[in-house]
Short mmCIF file of C-alpha atoms in Angstrom, two decimals:
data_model
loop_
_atom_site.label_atom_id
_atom_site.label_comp_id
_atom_site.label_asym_id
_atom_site.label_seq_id
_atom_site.Cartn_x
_atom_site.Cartn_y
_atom_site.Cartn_z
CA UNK E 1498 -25.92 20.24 36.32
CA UNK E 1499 -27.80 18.53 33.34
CA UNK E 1500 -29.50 15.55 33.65
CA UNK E 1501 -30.46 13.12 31.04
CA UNK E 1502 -33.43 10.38 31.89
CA UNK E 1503 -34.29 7.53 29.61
CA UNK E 1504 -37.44 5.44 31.55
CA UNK E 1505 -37.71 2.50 29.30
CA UNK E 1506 -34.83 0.14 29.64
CA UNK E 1507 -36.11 -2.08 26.93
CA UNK E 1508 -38.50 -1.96 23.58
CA UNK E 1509 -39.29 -4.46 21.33
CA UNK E 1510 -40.49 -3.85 17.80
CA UNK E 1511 -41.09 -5.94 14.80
CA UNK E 1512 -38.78 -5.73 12.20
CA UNK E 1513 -40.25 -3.33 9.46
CA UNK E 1514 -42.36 -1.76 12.41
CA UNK E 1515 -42.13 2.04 13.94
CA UNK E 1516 -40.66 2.45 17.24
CA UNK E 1517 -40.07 5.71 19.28
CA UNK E 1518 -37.44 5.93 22.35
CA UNK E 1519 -38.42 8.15 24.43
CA UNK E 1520 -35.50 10.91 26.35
CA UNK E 1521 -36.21 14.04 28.94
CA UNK E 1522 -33.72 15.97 30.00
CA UNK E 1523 -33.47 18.93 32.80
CA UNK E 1524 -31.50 22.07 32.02
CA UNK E 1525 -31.08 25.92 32.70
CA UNK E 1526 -29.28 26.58 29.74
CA UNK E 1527 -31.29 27.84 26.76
CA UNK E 1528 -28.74 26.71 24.17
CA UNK E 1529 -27.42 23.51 23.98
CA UNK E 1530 -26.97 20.01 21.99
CA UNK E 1531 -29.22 17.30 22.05
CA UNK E 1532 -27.90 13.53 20.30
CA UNK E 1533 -28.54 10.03 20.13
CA UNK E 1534 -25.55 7.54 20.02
CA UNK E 1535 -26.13 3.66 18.91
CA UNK E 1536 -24.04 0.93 20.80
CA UNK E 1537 -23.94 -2.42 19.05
CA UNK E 1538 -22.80 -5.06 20.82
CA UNK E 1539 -19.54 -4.55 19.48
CA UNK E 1540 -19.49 -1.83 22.41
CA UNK E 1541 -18.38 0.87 19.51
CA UNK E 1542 -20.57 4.04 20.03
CA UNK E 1543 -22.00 5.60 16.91
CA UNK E 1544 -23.75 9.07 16.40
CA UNK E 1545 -26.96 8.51 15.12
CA UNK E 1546 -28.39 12.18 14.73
CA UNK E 1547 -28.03 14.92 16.51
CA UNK E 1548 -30.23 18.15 17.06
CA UNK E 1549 -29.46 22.13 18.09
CA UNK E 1550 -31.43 23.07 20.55
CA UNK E 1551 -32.33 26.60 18.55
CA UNK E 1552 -33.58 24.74 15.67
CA UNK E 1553 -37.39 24.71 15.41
CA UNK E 1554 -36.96 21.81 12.60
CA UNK E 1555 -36.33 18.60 13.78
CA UNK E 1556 -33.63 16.73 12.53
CA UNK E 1557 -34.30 13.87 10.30
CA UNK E 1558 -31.41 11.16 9.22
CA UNK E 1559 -32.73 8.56 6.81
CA UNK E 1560 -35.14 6.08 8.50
CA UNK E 1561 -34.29 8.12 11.79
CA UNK E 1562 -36.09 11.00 12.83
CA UNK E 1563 -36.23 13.41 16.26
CA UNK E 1564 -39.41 14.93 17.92
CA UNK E 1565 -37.95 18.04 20.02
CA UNK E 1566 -39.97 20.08 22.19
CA UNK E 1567 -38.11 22.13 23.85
CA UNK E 1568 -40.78 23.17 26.57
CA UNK E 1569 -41.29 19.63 27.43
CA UNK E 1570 -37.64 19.12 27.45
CA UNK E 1571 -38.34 16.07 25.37
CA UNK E 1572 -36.43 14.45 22.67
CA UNK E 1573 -37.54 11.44 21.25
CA UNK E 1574 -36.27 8.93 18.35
CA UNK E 1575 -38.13 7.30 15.92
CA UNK E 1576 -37.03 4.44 14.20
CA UNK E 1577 -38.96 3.81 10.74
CA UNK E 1578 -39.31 0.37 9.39
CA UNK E 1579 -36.54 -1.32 11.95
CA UNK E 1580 -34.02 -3.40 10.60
CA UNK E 1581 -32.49 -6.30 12.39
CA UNK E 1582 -29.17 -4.14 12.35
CA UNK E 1583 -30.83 -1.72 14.20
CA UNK E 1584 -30.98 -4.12 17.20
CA UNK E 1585 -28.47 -1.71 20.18
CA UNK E 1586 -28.16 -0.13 23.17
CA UNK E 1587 -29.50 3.64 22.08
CA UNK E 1588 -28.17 6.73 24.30
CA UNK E 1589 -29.77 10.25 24.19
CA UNK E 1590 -27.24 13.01 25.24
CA UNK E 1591 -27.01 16.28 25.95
CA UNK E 1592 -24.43 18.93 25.25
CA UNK E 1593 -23.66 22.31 26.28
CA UNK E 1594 -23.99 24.81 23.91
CA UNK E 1595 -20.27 26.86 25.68
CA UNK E 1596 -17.38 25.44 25.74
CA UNK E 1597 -14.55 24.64 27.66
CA UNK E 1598 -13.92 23.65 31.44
CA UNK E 1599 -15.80 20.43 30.50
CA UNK E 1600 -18.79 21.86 28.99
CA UNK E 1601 -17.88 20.07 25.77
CA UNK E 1602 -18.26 16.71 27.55
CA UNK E 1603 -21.40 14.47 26.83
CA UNK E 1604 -24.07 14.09 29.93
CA UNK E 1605 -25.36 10.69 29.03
CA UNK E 1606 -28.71 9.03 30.02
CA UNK E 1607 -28.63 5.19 31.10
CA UNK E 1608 -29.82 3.84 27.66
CA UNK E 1609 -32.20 1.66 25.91
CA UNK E 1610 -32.10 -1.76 24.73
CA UNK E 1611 -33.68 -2.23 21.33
CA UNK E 1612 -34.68 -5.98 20.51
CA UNK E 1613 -35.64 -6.54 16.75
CA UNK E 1614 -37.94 -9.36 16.45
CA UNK E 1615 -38.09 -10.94 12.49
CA UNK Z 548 -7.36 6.36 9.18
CA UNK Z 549 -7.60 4.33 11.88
CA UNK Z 550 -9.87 6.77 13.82
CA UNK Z 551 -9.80 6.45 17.87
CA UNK Z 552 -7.55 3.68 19.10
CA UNK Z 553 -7.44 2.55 22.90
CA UNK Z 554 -5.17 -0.18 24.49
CA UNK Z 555 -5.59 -2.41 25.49
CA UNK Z 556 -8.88 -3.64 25.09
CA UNK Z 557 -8.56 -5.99 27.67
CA UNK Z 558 -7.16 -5.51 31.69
CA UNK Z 559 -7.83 -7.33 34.81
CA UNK Z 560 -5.77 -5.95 38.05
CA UNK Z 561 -5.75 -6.82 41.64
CA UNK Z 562 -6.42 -4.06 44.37
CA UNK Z 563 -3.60 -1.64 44.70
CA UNK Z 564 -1.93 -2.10 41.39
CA UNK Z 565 -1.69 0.50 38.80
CA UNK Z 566 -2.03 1.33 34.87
CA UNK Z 567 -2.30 3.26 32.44
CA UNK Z 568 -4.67 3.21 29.80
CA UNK Z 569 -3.74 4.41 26.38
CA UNK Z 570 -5.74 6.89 23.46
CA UNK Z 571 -4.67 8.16 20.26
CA UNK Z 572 -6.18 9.98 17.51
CA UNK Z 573 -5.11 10.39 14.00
CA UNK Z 574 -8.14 13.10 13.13
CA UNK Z 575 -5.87 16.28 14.24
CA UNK Z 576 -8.46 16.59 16.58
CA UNK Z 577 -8.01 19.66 19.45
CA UNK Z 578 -10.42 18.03 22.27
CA UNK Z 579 -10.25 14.52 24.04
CA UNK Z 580 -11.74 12.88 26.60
CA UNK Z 581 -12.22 9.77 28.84
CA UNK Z 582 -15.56 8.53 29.81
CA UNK Z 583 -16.71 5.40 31.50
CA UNK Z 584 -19.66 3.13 31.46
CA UNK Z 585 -21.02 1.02 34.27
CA UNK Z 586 -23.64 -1.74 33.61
CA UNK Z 587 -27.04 -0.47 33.89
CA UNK Z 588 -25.20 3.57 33.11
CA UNK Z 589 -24.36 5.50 30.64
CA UNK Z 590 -21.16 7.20 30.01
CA UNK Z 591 -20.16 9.18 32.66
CA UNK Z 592 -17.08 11.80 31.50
CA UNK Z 593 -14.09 11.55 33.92
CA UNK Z 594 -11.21 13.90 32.32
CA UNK Z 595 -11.23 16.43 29.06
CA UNK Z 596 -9.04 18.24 27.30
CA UNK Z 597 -9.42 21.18 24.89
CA UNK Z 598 -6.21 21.11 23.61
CA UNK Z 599 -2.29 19.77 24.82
CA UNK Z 600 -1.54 20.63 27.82
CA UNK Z 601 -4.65 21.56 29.58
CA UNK Z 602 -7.07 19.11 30.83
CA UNK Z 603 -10.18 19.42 32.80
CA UNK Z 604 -11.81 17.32 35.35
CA UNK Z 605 -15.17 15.72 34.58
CA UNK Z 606 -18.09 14.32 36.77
CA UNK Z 607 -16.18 11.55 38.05
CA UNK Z 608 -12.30 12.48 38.62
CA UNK Z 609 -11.79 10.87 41.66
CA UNK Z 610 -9.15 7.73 41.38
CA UNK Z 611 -7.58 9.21 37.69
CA UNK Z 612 -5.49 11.14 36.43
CA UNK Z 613 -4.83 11.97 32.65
CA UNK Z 614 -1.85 13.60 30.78
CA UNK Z 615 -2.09 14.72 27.08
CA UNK Z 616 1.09 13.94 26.01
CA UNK Z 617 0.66 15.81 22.67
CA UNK Z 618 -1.94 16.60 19.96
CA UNK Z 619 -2.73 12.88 19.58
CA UNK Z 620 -2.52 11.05 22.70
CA UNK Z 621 -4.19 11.36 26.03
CA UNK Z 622 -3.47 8.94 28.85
CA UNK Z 623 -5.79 8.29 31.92
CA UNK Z 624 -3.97 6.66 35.07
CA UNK Z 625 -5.18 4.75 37.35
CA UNK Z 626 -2.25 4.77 40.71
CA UNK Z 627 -3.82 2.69 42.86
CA UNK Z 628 -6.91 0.66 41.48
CA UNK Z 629 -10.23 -0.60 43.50
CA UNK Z 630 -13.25 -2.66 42.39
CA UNK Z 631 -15.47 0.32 41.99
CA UNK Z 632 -13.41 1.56 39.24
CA UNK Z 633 -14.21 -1.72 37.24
CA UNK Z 634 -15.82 -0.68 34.21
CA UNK Z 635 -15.29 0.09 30.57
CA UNK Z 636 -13.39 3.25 29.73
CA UNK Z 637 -13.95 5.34 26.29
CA UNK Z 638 -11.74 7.52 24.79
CA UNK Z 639 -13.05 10.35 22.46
CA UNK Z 640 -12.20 12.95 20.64
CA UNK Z 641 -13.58 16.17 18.66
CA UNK Z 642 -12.79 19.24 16.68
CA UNK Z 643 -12.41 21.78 19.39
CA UNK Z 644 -16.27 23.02 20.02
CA UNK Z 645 -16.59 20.21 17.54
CA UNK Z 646 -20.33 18.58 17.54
CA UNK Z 647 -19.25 15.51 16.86
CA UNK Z 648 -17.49 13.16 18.98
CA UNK Z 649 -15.37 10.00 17.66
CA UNK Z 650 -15.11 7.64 20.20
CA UNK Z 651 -12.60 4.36 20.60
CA UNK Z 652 -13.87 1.15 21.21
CA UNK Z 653 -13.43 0.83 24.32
CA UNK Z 654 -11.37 -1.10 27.08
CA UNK Z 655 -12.99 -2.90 29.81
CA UNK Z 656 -10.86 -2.80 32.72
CA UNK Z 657 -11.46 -5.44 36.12
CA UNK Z 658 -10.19 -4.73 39.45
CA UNK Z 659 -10.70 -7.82 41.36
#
């Protein structure tokens, strides 16, 4: 089974600052899914980028960017120039690359808290 | 296009009683699912299913159990509810092999 691990339960950044979550994960497979999901308070959970695991190139979405290494089985976020909107609960998850029999499911880690400060 | 819709958002139940928690999707979506989230956790997938009629069980089954009642909805049951299924409960759903997951927002259930 895949595990996900996310060892800071909070960071704090400066709004207009650069902060980096950090994500390792523990696999056999050689193909899967890698993503981070945003959860405001409103408790809604929103896809913030995700990345294949056969891509070299990581995957960059606006002021939100991905450092893969796949030999590390590592995937970090950066988050350029924070915004006070920015200010969640931020999951990395991981994603089979086969489907069906659950493999399509989502293996979550436990999250971290993002605090904004103006 | 309302998206992922779950009711109700709100549940508290005693020890013993049972319910039914409700998800639809108006994406024409193949795959659904039901996930929950403890404090402190993140989702944890309970039931799936790749398309009507079939369903899956997930890392934590135990306590559920799920119908997909067609294309759009997919129901997960709880028959006889304890404290340690207190929690919030997702509902999502995807293209089948889909990427992309769209999930609901959420109902937070309390077993006292």
């Amino acid at each position: 089974a895949q595990t996900v691990t996310q060892s800071q339960p909070e960071m704090s950044v400066q709004e207009a600052e650069t902060v980096t979550l950090s994500c390792t994960y523990d696999t056999s497979e050689s193909d899967y899914y890698l993503f981070w999901y945003k959860q405001p308070p409103s408790r809604q959970m929103i896809l913030v980028i995700r990345q294949e695991a056969y891509k070299q190139q990581n995957a960059t979405e606006n002021r939100f960017s991905v450092n893969f290494q796949k030999a590390a089985k590592s995937f970090s976020l950066k988050i350029s120039d924070s915004q006070l909107g920015d200010a969640a609960m931020y999951f990395c998850a991981y994603r089979s690359f086969y489907s069906g029999g659950g493999a399509d499911g989502l293996t979550f880690g436990k999250g971290t808290h993002l605090i904004i400060q103006p | 296009n309302a998206g992922v819709t779950q009711t109700p958002k709100f549940q508290v139940l005693k020890t013993g009683q049972s319910m039914t928690l409700q998800c639809a999707q108006d994406m024409n979506h193949n795959s659904m699912y039901w996930y929950r989230q403890d404090p402190g956790m993140g989702l944890r997938l309970i039931y799936y299913s790749a398309s009507e009629g079939t369903t899956d069980k997930g890392e934590v089954p135990n306590g559920y159990n799920v119908s997909r009642l067609n294309k759009r909805e997919f129901s997960l049951r709880l028959e006889s509810a304890a404290p340690s299924q207190t929690s919030v409960y997702f509902c999502a759903s995807s293209e089948r092999g889909g990427l992309e997951q769209f999930f609901g927002p959420g109902t937070r259930l309390t077993v006292l």
